PDB file of C-alpha atoms in Angstrom:
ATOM      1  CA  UNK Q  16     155.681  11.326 126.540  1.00  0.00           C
ATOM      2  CA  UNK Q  17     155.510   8.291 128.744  1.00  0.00           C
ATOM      3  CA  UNK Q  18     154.224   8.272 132.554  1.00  0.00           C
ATOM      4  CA  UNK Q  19     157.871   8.190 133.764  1.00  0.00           C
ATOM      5  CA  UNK Q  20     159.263  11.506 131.918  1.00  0.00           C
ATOM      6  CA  UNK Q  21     156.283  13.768 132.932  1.00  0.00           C
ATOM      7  CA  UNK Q  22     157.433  16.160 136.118  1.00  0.00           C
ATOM      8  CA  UNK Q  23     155.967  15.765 139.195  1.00  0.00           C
ATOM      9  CA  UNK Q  24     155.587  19.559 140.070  1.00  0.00           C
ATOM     10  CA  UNK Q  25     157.604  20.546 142.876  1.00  0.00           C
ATOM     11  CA  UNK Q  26     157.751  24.596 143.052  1.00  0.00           C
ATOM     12  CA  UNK Q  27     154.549  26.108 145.298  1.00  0.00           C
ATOM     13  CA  UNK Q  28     152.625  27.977 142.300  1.00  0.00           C
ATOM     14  CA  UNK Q  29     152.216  25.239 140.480  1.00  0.00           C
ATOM     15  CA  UNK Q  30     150.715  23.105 143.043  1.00  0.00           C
ATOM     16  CA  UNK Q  31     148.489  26.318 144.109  1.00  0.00           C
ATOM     17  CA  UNK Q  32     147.573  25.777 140.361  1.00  0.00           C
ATOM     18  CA  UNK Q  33     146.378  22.296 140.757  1.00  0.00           C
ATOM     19  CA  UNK Q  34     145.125  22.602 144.108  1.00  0.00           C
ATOM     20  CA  UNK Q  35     142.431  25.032 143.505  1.00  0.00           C
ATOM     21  CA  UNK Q  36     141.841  24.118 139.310  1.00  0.00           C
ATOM     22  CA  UNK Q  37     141.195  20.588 140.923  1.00  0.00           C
ATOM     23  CA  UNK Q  38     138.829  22.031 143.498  1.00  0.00           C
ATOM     24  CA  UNK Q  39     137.237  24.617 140.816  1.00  0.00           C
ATOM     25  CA  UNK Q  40     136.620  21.313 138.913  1.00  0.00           C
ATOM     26  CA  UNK Q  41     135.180  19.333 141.704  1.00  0.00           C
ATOM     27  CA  UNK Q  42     132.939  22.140 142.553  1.00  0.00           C
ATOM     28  CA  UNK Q  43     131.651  22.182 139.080  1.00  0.00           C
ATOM     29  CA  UNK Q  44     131.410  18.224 138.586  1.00  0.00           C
ATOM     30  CA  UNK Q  45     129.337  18.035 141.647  1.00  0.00           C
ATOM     31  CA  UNK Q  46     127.100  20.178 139.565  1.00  0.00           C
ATOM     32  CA  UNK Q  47     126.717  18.576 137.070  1.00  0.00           C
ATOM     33  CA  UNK Q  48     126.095  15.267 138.766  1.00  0.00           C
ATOM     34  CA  UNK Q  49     123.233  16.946 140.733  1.00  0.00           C
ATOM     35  CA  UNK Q  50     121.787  18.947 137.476  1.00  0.00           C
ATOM     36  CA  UNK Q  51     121.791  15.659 135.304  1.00  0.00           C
ATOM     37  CA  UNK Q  52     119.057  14.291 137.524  1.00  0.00           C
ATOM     38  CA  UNK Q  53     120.519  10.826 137.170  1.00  0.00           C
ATOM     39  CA  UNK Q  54     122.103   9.908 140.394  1.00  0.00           C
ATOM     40  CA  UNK Q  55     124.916  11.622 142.471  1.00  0.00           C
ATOM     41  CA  UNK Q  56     128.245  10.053 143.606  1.00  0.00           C
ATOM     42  CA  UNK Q  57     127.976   8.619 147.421  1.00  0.00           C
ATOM     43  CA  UNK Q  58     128.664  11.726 149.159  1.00  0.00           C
ATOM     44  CA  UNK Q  59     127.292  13.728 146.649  1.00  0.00           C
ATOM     45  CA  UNK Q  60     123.616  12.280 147.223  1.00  0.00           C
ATOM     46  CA  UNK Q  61     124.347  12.353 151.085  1.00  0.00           C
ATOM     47  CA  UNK Q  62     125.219  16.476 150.826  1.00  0.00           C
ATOM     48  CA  UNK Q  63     122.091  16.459 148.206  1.00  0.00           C
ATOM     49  CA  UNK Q  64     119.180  14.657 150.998  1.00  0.00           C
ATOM     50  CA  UNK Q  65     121.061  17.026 153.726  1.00  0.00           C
ATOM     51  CA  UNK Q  66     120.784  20.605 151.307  1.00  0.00           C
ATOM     52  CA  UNK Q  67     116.953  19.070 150.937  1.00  0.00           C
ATOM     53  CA  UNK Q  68     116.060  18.276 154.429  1.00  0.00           C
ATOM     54  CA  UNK Q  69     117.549  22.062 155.576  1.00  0.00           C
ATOM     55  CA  UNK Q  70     116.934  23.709 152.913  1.00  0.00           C
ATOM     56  CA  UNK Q  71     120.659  25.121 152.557  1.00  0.00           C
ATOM     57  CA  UNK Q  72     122.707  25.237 149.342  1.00  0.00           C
ATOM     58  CA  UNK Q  73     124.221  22.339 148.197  1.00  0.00           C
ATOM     59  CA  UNK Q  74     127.656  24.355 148.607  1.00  0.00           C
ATOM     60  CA  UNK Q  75     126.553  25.148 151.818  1.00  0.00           C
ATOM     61  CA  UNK Q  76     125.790  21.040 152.996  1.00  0.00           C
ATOM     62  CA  UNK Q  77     129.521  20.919 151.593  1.00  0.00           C
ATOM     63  CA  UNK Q  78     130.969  22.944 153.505  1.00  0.00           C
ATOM     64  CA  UNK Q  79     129.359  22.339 156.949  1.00  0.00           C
ATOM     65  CA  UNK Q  80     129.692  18.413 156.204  1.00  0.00           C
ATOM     66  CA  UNK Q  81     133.394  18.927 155.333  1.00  0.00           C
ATOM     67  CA  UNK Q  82     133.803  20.911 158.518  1.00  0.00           C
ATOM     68  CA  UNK Q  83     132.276  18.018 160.594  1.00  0.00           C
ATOM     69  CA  UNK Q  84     134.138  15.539 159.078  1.00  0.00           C
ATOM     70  CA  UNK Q  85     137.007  17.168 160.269  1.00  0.00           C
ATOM     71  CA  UNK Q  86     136.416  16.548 163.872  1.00  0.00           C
ATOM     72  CA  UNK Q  87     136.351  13.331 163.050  1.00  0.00           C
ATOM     73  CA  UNK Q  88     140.404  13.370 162.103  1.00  0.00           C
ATOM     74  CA  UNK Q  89     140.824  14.064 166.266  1.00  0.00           C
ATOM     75  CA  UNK Q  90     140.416   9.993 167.344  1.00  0.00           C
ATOM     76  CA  UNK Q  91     141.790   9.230 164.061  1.00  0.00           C
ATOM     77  CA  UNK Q  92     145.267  11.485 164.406  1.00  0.00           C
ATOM     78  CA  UNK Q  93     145.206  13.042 161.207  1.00  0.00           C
ATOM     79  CA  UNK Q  94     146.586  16.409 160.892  1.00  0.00           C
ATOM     80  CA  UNK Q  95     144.919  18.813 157.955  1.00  0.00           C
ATOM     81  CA  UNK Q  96     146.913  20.747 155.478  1.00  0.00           C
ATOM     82  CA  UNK Q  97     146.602  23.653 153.810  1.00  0.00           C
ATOM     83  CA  UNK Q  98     144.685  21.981 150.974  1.00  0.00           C
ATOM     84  CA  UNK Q  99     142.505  20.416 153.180  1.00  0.00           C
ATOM     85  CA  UNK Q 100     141.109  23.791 154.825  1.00  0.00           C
ATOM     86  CA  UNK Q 101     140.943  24.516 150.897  1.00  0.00           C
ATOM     87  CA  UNK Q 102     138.989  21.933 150.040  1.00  0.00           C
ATOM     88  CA  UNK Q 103     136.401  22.223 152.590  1.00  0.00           C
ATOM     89  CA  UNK Q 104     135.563  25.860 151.826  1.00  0.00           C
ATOM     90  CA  UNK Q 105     135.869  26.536 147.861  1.00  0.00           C
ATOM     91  CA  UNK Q 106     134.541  22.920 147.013  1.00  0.00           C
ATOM     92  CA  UNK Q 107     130.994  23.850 148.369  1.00  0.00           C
ATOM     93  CA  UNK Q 108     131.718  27.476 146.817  1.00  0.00           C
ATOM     94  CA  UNK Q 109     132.052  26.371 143.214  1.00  0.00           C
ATOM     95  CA  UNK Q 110     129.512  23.725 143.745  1.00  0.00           C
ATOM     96  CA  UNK Q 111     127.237  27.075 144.175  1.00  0.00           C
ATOM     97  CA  UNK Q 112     128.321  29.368 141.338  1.00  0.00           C
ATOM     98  CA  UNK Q 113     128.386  25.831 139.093  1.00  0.00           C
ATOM     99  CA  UNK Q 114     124.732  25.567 140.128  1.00  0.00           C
ATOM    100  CA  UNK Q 115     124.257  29.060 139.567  1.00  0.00           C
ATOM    101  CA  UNK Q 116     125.184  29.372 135.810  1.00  0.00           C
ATOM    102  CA  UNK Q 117     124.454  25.528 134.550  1.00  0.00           C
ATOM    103  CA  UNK Q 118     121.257  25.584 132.526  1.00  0.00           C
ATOM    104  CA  UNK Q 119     118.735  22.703 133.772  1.00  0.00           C
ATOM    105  CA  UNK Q 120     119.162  19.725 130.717  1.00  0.00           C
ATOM    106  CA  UNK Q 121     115.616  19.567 129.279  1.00  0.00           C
ATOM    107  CA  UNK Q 122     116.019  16.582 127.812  1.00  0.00           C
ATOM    108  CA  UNK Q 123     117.663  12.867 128.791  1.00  0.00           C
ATOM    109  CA  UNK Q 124     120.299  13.350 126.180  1.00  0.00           C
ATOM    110  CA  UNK Q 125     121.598  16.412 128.191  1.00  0.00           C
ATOM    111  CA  UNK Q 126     120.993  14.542 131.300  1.00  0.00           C
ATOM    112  CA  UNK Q 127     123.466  11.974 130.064  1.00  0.00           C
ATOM    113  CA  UNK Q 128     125.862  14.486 128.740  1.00  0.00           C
ATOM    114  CA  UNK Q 129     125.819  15.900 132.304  1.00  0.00           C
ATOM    115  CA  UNK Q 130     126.845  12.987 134.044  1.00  0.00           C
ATOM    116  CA  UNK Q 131     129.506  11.624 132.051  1.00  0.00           C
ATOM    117  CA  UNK Q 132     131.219  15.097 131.808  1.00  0.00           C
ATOM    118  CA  UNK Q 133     130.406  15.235 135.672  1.00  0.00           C
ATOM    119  CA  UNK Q 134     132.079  12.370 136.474  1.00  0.00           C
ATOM    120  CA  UNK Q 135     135.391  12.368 134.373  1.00  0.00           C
ATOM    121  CA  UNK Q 136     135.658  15.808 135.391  1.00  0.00           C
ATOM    122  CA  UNK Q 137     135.262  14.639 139.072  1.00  0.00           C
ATOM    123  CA  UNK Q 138     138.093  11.784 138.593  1.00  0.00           C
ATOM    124  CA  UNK Q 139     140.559  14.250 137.249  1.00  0.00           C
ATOM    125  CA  UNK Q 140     139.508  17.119 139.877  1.00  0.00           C
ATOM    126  CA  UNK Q 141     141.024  14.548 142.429  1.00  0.00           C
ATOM    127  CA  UNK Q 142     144.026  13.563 140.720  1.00  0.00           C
ATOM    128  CA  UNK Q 143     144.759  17.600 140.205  1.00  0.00           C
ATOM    129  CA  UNK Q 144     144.008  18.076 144.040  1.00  0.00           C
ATOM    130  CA  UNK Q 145     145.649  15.131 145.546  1.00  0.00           C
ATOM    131  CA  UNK Q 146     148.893  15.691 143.329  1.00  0.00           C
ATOM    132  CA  UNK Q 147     149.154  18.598 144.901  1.00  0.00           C
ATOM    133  CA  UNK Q 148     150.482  17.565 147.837  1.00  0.00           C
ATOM    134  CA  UNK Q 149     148.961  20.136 150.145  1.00  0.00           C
ATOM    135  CA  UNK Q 150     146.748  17.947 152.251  1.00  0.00           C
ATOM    136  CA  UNK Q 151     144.169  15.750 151.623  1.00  0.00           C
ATOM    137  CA  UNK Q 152     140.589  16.247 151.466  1.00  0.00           C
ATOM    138  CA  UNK Q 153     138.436  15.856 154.644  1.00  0.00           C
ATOM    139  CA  UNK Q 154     137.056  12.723 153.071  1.00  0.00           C
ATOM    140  CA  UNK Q 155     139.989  11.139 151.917  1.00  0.00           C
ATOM    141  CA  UNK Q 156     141.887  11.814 155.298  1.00  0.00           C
ATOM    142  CA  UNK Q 157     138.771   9.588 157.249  1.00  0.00           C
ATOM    143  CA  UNK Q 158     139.899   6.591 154.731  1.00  0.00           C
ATOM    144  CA  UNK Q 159     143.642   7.267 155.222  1.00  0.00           C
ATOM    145  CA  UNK Q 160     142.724   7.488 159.108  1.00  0.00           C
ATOM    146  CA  UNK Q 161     140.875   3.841 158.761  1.00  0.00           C
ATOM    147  CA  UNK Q 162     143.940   2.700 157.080  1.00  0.00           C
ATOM    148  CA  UNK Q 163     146.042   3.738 160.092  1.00  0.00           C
ATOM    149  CA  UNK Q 164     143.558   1.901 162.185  1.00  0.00           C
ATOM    150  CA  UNK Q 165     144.575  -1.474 160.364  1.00  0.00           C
ATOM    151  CA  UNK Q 166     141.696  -1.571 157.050  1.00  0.00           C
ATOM    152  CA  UNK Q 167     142.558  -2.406 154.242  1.00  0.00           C
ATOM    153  CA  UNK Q 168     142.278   0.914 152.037  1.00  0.00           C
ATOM    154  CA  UNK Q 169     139.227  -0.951 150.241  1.00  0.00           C
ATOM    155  CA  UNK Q 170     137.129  -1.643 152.927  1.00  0.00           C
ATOM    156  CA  UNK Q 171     137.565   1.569 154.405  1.00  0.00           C
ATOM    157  CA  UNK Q 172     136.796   3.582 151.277  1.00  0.00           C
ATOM    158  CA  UNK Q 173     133.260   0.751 151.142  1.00  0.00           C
ATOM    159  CA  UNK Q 174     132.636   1.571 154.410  1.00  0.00           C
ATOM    160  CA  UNK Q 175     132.687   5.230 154.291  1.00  0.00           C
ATOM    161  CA  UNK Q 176     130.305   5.066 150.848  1.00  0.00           C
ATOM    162  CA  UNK Q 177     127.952   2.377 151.620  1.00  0.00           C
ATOM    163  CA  UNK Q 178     127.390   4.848 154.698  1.00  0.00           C
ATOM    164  CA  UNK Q 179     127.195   7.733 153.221  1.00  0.00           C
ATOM    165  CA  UNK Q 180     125.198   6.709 150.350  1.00  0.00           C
ATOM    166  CA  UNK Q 181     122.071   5.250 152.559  1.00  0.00           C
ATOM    167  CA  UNK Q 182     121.988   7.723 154.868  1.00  0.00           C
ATOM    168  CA  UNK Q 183     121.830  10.149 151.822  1.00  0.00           C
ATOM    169  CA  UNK Q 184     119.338   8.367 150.156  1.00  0.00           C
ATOM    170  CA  UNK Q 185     117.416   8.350 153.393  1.00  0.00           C
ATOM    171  CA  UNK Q 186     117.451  12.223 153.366  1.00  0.00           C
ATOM    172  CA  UNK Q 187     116.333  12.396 149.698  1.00  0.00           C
ATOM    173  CA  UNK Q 188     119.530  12.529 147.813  1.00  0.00           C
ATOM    174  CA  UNK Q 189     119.123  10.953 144.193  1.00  0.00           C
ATOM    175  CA  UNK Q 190     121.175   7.692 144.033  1.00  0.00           C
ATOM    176  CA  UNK Q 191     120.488   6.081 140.473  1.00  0.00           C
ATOM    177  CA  UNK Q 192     121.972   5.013 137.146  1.00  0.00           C
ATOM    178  CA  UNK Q 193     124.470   7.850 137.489  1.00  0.00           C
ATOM    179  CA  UNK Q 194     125.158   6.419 140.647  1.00  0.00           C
ATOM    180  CA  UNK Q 195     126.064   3.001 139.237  1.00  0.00           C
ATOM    181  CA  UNK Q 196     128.358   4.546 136.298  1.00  0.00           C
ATOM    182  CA  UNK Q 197     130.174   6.438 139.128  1.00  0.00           C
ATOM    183  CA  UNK Q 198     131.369   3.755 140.890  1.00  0.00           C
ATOM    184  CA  UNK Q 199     132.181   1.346 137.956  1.00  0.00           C
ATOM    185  CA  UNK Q 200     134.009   4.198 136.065  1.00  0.00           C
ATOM    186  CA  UNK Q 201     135.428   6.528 139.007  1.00  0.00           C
ATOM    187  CA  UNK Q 202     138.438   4.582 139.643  1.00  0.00           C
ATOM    188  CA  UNK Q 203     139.475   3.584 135.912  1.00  0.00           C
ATOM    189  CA  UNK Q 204     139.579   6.846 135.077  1.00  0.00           C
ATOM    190  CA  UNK Q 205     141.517   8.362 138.166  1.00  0.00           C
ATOM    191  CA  UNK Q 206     144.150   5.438 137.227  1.00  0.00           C
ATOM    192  CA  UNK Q 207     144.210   7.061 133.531  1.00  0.00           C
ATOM    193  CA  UNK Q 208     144.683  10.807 135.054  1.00  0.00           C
ATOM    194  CA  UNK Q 209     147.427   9.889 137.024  1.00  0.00           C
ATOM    195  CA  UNK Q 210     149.286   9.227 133.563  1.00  0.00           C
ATOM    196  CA  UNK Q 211     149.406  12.888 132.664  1.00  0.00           C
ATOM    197  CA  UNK Q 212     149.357  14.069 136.246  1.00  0.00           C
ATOM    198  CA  UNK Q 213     151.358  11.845 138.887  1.00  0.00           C
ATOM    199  CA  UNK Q 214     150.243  12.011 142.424  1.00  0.00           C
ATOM    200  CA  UNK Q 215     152.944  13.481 144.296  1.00  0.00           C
TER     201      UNK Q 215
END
């Protein structure tokens, strides 16, 4: 079936479906990102130093960072959906039970495993959550906000990394390898999602 003959879904339960799959599946990439020891995506090593420096769950830095983020939509005249309310709570929520049940890899071959299932699972959690059309994330909707300001989409989405990614490192967060193979492979793979699940 090629790209242009599968449906964009249109009816309400379906994207409920890929709304929260795509945040159950975000919740449990973060995971694995964190578990594999190998370095976290930008934000991910930015929630990671903050859950280290307060000692609250890393669902818990999710959620609180996602709610502050928020604010942030005021000066930039974005309005939140639906979705996005969802994303800031059950992201951080599966992030938790994910960390819960994931046995710690005991050896780099895990590790590995880990991090490359952790990070195509990420690029598809966003396609599924996106394509929903219910609202962006709180993350995505400070890019889109930049955007409206007049940057380009890729300097805003550098911008908002680079930043988040130092001051996350600063805090503790593990930036590394995994890291690296994030950020070469993130967007790729998104591209190659969108195939099988257009973004409404």
């Amino acid at each position: 079936m090629s790209e242009a003959t599968v449906p964009v879904p249109s009816s309400l339960p379906v994207r409920l479906v890929r709304l929260y799959g795509g945040l159950a599946l975000y919740g449990l990439a973060t995971a694995l990102l964190l578990e594999s020891g190998l370095g976290n995506n930008p934000w991910g090593v930015f929630h990671q130093g903050l859950s280290l420096l307060t000692g609250m769950s890393l669902g818990t830095a999710i959620i609180v960072v996602g709610a502050l983020v928020m604010l942030l939509w005021i000066p930039l005249r974005q309005k939140p959906g639906f979705g996005t309310v969802s994303n800031v709570i059950f992201i951080g929520l599966f992030a938790d039970a994910s960390m819960y049940v994931l046995p710690a890899p005991g050896h780099l071959v895990i590790q590995a495993f880990y991090l490359i299932v952790g990070v195509v699972a990420l690029a598809l959690a966003t396609v599924l959550y996106i394509g929903a059309g219910l609202g962006p994330g709180p993350r995505d909707g400070i890019m889109t906000g930049l955007v409206r300001l007049g940057l380009s989409v890729r300097t805003s989405r550098l911008l908002i990394e680079v930043t988040v990614l130092i001051a996350g490192w600063l805090l503790g967060g593990t930036a590394g390898v995994g890291t690296l193979v994030f950020a070469l492979a993130i967007g790729p793979l998104t591209q190659l999602f969108t195939r099988w699940f257009p973004l409404t």
